[in-house]
Structures are given as C-alpha cells and as structure tokens.
PDB file of C-alpha atoms in Angstrom:
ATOM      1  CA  UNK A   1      80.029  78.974 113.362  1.00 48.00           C
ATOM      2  CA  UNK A   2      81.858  78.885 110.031  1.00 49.00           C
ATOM      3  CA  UNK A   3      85.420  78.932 109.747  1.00 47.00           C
ATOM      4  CA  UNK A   4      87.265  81.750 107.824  1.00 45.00           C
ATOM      5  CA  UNK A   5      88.212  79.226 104.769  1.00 46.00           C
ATOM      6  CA  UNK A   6      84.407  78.319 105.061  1.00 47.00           C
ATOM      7  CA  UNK A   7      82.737  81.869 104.927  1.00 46.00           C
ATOM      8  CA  UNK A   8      85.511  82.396 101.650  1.00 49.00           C
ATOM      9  CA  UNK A   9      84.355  78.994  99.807  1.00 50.00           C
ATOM     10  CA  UNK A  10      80.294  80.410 100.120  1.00 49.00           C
ATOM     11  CA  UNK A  11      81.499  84.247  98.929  1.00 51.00           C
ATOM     12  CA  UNK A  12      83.288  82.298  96.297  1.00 50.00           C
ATOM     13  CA  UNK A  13      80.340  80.311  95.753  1.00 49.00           C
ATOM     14  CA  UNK A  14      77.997  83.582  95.980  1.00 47.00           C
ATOM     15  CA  UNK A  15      80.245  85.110  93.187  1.00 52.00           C
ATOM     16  CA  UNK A  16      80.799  82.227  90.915  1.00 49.00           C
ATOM     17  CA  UNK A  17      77.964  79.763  91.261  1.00 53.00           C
ATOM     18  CA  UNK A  18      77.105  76.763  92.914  1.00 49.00           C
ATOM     19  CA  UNK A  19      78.950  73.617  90.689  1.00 52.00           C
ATOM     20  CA  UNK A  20      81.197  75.975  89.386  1.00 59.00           C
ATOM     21  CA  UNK A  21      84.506  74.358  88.540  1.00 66.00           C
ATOM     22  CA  UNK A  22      87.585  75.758  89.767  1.00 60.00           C
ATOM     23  CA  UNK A  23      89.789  74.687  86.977  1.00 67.00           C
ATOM     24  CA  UNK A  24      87.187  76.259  84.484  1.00 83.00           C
ATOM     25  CA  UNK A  25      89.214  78.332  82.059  1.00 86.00           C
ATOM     26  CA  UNK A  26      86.348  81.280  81.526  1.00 91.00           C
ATOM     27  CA  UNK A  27      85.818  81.312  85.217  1.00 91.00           C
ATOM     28  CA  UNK A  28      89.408  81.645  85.741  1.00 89.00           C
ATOM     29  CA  UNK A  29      90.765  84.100  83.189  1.00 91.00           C
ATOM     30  CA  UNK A  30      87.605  86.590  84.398  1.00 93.00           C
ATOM     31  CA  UNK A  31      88.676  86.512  88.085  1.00 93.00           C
ATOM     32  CA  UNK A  32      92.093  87.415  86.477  1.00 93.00           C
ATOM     33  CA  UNK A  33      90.949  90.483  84.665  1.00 95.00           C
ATOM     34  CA  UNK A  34      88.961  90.915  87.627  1.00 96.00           C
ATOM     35  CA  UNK A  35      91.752  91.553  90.326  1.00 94.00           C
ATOM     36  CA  UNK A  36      93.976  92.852  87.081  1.00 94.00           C
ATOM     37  CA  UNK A  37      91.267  95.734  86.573  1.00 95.00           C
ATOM     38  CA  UNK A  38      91.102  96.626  90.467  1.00 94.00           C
ATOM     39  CA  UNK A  39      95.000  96.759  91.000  1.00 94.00           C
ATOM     40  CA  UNK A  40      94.642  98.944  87.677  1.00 94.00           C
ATOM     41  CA  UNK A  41      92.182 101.072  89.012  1.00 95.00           C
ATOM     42  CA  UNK A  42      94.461 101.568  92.376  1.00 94.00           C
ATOM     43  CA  UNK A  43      97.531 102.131  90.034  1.00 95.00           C
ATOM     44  CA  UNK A  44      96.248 104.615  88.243  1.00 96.00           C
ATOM     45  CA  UNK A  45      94.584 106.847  91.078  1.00 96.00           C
ATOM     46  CA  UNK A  46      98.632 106.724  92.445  1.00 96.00           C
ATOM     47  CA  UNK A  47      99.747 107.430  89.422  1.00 95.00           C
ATOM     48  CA  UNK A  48      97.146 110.292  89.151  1.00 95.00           C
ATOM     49  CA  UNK A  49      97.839 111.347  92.674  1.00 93.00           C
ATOM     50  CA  UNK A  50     101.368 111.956  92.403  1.00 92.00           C
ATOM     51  CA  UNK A  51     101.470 113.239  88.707  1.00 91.00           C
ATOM     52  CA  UNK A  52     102.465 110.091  86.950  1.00 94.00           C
ATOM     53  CA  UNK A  53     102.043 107.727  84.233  1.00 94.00           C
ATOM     54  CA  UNK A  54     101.231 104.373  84.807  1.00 93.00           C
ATOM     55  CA  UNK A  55     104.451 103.092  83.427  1.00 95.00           C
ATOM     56  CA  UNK A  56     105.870 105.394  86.605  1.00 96.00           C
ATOM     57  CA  UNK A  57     104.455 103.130  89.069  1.00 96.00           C
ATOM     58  CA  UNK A  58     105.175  99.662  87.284  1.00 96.00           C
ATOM     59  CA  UNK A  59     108.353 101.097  87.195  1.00 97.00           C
ATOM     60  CA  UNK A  60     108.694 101.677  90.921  1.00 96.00           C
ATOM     61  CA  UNK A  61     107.127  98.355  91.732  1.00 95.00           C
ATOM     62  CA  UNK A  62     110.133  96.630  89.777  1.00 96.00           C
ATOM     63  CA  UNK A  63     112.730  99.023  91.503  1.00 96.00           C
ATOM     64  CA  UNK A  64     111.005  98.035  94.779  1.00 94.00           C
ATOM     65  CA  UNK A  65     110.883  94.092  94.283  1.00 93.00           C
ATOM     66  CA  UNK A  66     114.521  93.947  92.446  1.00 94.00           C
ATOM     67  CA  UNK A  67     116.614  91.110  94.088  1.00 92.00           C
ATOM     68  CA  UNK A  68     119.628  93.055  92.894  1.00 92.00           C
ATOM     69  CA  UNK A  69     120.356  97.010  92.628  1.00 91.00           C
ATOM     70  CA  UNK A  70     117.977  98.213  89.503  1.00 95.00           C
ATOM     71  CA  UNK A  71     119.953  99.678  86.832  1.00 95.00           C
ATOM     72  CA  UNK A  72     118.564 101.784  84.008  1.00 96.00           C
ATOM     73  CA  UNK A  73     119.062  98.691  81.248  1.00 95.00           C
ATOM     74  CA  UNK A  74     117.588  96.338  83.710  1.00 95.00           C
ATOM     75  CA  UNK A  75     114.405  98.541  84.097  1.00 97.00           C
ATOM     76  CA  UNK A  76     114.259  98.678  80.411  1.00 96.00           C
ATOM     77  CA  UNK A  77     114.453  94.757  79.616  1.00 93.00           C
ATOM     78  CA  UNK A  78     111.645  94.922  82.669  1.00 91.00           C
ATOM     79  CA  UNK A  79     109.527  97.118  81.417  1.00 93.00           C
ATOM     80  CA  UNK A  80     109.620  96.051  77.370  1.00 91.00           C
ATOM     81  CA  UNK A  81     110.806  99.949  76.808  1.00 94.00           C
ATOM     82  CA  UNK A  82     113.128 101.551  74.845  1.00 95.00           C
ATOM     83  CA  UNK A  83     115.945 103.213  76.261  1.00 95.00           C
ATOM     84  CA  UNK A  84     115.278 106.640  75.604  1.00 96.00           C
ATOM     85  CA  UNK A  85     111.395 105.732  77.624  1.00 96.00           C
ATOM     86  CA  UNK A  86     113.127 104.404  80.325  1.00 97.00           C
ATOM     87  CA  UNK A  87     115.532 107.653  80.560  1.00 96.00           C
ATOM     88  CA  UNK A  88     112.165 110.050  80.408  1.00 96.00           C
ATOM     89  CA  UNK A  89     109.928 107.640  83.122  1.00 97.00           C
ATOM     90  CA  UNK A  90     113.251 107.866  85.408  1.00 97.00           C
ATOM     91  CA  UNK A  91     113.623 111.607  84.722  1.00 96.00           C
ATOM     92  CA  UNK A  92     110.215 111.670  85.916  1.00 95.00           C
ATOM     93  CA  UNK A  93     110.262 109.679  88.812  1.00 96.00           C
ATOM     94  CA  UNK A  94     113.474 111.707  90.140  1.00 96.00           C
ATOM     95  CA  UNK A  95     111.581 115.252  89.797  1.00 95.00           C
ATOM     96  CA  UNK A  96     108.979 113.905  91.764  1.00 94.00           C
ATOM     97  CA  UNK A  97     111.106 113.021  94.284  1.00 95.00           C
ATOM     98  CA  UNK A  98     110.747 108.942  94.118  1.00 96.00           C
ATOM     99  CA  UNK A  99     114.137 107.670  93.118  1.00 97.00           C
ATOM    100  CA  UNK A 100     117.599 108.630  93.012  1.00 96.00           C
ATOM    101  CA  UNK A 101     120.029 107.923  90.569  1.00 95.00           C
ATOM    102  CA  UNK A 102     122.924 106.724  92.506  1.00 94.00           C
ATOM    103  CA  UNK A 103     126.616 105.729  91.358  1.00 90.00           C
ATOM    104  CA  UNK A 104     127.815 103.193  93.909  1.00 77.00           C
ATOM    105  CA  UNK A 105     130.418 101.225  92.273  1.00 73.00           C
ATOM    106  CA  UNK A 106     133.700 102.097  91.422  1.00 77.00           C
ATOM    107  CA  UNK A 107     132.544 101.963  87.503  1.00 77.00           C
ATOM    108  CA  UNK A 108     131.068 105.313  87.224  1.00 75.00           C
ATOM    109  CA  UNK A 109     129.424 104.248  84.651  1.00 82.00           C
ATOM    110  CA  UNK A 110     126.877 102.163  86.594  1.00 89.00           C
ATOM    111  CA  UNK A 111     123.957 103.321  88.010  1.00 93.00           C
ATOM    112  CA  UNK A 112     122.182 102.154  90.091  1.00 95.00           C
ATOM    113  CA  UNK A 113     117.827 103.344  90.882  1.00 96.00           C
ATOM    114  CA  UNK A 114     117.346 103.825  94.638  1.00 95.00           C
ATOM    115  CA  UNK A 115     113.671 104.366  96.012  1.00 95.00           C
ATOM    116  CA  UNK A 116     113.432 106.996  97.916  1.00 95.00           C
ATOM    117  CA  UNK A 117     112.609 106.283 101.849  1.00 95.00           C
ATOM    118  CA  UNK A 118     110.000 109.004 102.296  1.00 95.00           C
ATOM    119  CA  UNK A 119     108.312 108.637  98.727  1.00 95.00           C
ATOM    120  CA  UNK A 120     108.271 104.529  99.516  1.00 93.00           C
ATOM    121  CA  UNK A 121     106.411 105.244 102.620  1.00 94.00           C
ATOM    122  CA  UNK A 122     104.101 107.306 100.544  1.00 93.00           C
ATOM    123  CA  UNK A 123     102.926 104.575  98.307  1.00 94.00           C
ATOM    124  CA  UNK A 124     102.762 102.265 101.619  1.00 94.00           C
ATOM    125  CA  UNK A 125     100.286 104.368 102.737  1.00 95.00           C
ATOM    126  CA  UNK A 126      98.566 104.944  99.711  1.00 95.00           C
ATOM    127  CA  UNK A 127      98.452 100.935  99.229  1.00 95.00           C
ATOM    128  CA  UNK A 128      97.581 100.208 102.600  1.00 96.00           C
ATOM    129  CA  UNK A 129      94.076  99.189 101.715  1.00 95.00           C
ATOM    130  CA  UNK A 130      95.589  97.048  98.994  1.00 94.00           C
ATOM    131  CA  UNK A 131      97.681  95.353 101.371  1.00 95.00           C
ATOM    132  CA  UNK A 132      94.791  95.025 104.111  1.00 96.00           C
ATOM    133  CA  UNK A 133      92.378  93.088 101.392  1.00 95.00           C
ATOM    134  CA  UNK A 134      95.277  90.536 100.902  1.00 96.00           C
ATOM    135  CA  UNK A 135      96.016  89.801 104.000  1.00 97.00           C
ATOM    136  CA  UNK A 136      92.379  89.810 104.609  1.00 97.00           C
ATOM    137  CA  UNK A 137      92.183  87.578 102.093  1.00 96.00           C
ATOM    138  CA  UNK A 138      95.267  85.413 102.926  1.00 96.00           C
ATOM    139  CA  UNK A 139      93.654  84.654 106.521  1.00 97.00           C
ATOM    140  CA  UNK A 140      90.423  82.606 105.038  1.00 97.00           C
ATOM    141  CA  UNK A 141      93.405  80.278 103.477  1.00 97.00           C
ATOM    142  CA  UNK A 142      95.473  78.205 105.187  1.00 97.00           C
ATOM    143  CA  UNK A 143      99.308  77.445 104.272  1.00 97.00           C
ATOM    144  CA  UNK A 144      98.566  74.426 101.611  1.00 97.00           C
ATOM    145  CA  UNK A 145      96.084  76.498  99.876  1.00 97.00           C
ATOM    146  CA  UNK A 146      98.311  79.658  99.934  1.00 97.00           C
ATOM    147  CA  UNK A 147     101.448  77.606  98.629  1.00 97.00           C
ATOM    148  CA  UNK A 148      99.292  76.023  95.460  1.00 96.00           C
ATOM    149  CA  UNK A 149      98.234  79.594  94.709  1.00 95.00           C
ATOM    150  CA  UNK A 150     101.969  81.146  95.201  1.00 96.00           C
ATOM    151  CA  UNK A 151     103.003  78.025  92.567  1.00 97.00           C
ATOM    152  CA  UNK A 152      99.897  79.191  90.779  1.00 94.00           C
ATOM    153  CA  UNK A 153     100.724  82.718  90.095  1.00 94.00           C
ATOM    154  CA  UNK A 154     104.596  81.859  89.545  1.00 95.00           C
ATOM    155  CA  UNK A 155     103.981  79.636  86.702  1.00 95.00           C
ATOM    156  CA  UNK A 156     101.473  82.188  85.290  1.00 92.00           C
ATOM    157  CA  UNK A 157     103.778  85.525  85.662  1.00 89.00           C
ATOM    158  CA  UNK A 158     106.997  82.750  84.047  1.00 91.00           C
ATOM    159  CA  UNK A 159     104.969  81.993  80.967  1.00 90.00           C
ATOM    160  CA  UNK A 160     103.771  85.292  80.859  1.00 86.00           C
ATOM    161  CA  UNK A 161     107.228  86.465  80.598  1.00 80.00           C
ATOM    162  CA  UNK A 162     107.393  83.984  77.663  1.00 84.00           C
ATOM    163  CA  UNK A 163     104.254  85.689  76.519  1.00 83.00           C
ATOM    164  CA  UNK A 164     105.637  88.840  76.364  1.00 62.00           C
ATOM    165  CA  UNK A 165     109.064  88.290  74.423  1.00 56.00           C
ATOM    166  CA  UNK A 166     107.911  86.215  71.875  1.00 51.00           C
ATOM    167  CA  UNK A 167     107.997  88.288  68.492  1.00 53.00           C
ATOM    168  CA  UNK A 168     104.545  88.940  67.677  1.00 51.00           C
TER     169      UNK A 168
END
C-alpha cells in the first residue's frame, strides 16, 4: 500500500510529467498561478457573497494575520493604497458588519481595525474547504518537506514585497 507522501509524488507526477524537474522555472511559476487563480476564484465568490470588493477581503486577511493591532496607515502601506482607498474599503467593511474601528489607546488619535467575532467565523466557514485541501494536502508531507516549503514561500512573499515597492 502506498504511503500518503507516495500517492502525492504519482498525482504530482500525473499532473506534471514523469522526469519533470522540480526546480524547473516554467513548471514552477504555472503551479503558482495555478493555486494563485484558485485562492482567486474562492476570494472573489466571498467577496461576491458578502457584497465586497476583492481589495475587502485582502484587506481582512491582513487585519486577521497582523502581529500587532492594524491601524488604518498600516493597512494602507499593506495594501499599496492610497489613503483615501483605504478609508472607503474600511467604510465598507464596517457597514457590512466585519470590522470595527476601535480607539484603544489613550491617543485618540489611534485607531486601531478589530475583526469582528461573528463576521470572522463567517469567512471560517466560508473557507473551510480551503482550509480542509491544505491540511489535506499538508498530511501527504512530512515535517522536512513542510519546513523547505514554509522557507520556500517566505523567501518568495519577502522578495515579492521587494517586487512590489520598487518604482516601476
């Protein structure tokens, strides 16, 4: 009987070719768009769903992974936006009941984005099957494989970064 990392090398296999290397570039970059294009298509269908933009939900995924409170000018330097895009995607993500706008600090000033419990269990659900593929996923790997593909997509999203504030 095959093991789980065996039964994923022979779908990869399946999908990519027999002799296929894994360090080739094409092969590579069209798995990218590949997995790009079907957490697009999920994005969008949430975005849909709840009546907003996709720039809503990128917007909620950086409030939700934040290491630190989200502010307003943080979301903006995030997001690549200006500020008065940032004020209208927040204005829209408070009427529709997913953040808050919350002053916690004894500057006034600051504010802080809070996701709202109830509309973050929404988008659980809603990306339950999302989750269910990766963890699907993450059980035909074991913990070597998983930590080259963590360094993997760090170094990618860090010189993406790069990528993306470089005057074009």
């Amino acid at each position: 009987m095959a093991t789980a990392n065996q039964r994923g090398q022979h779908a990869h296999e399946r999908r990519t070719g027999p002799g296929t290397k894994a360090g080739d570039l094409h092969v590579l970059a069209a798995q990218l768009r590949r997995m790009n294009g079907e957490i697009n298509r999920l994005v969008h269908g949430f975005a849909g769903s709840h009546g907003l933009h996709a720039t809503d939900v990128q917007a909620l995924a950086a409030i939700l992974d934040a290491r630190e409170p989200m502010t307003p000018g943080r979301l903006r330097e995030h997001l690549g936006l200006t500020s008065g895009a940032v004020t209208a995607c927040v204005d829209r993500l408070e009427r529709a009941g997913h953040v808050r706008r919350v002053r916690e600090s004894a500057d006034r000033r600051v504010v802080h984005l809070r996701y709202v419990p109830e509309a973050k269990e929404a988008a659980r659900r809603y990306f339950l099957p999302l989750a269910e593929a990766a963890a699907a996923t993450r059980s035909r790997f074991d913990d070597d494989e998983l930590a080259v593909v963590v360094r993997f997509l760090t170094a990618m999203n860090e010189d993406l970064r790069l990528v993306r504030s470089d005057e074009r």
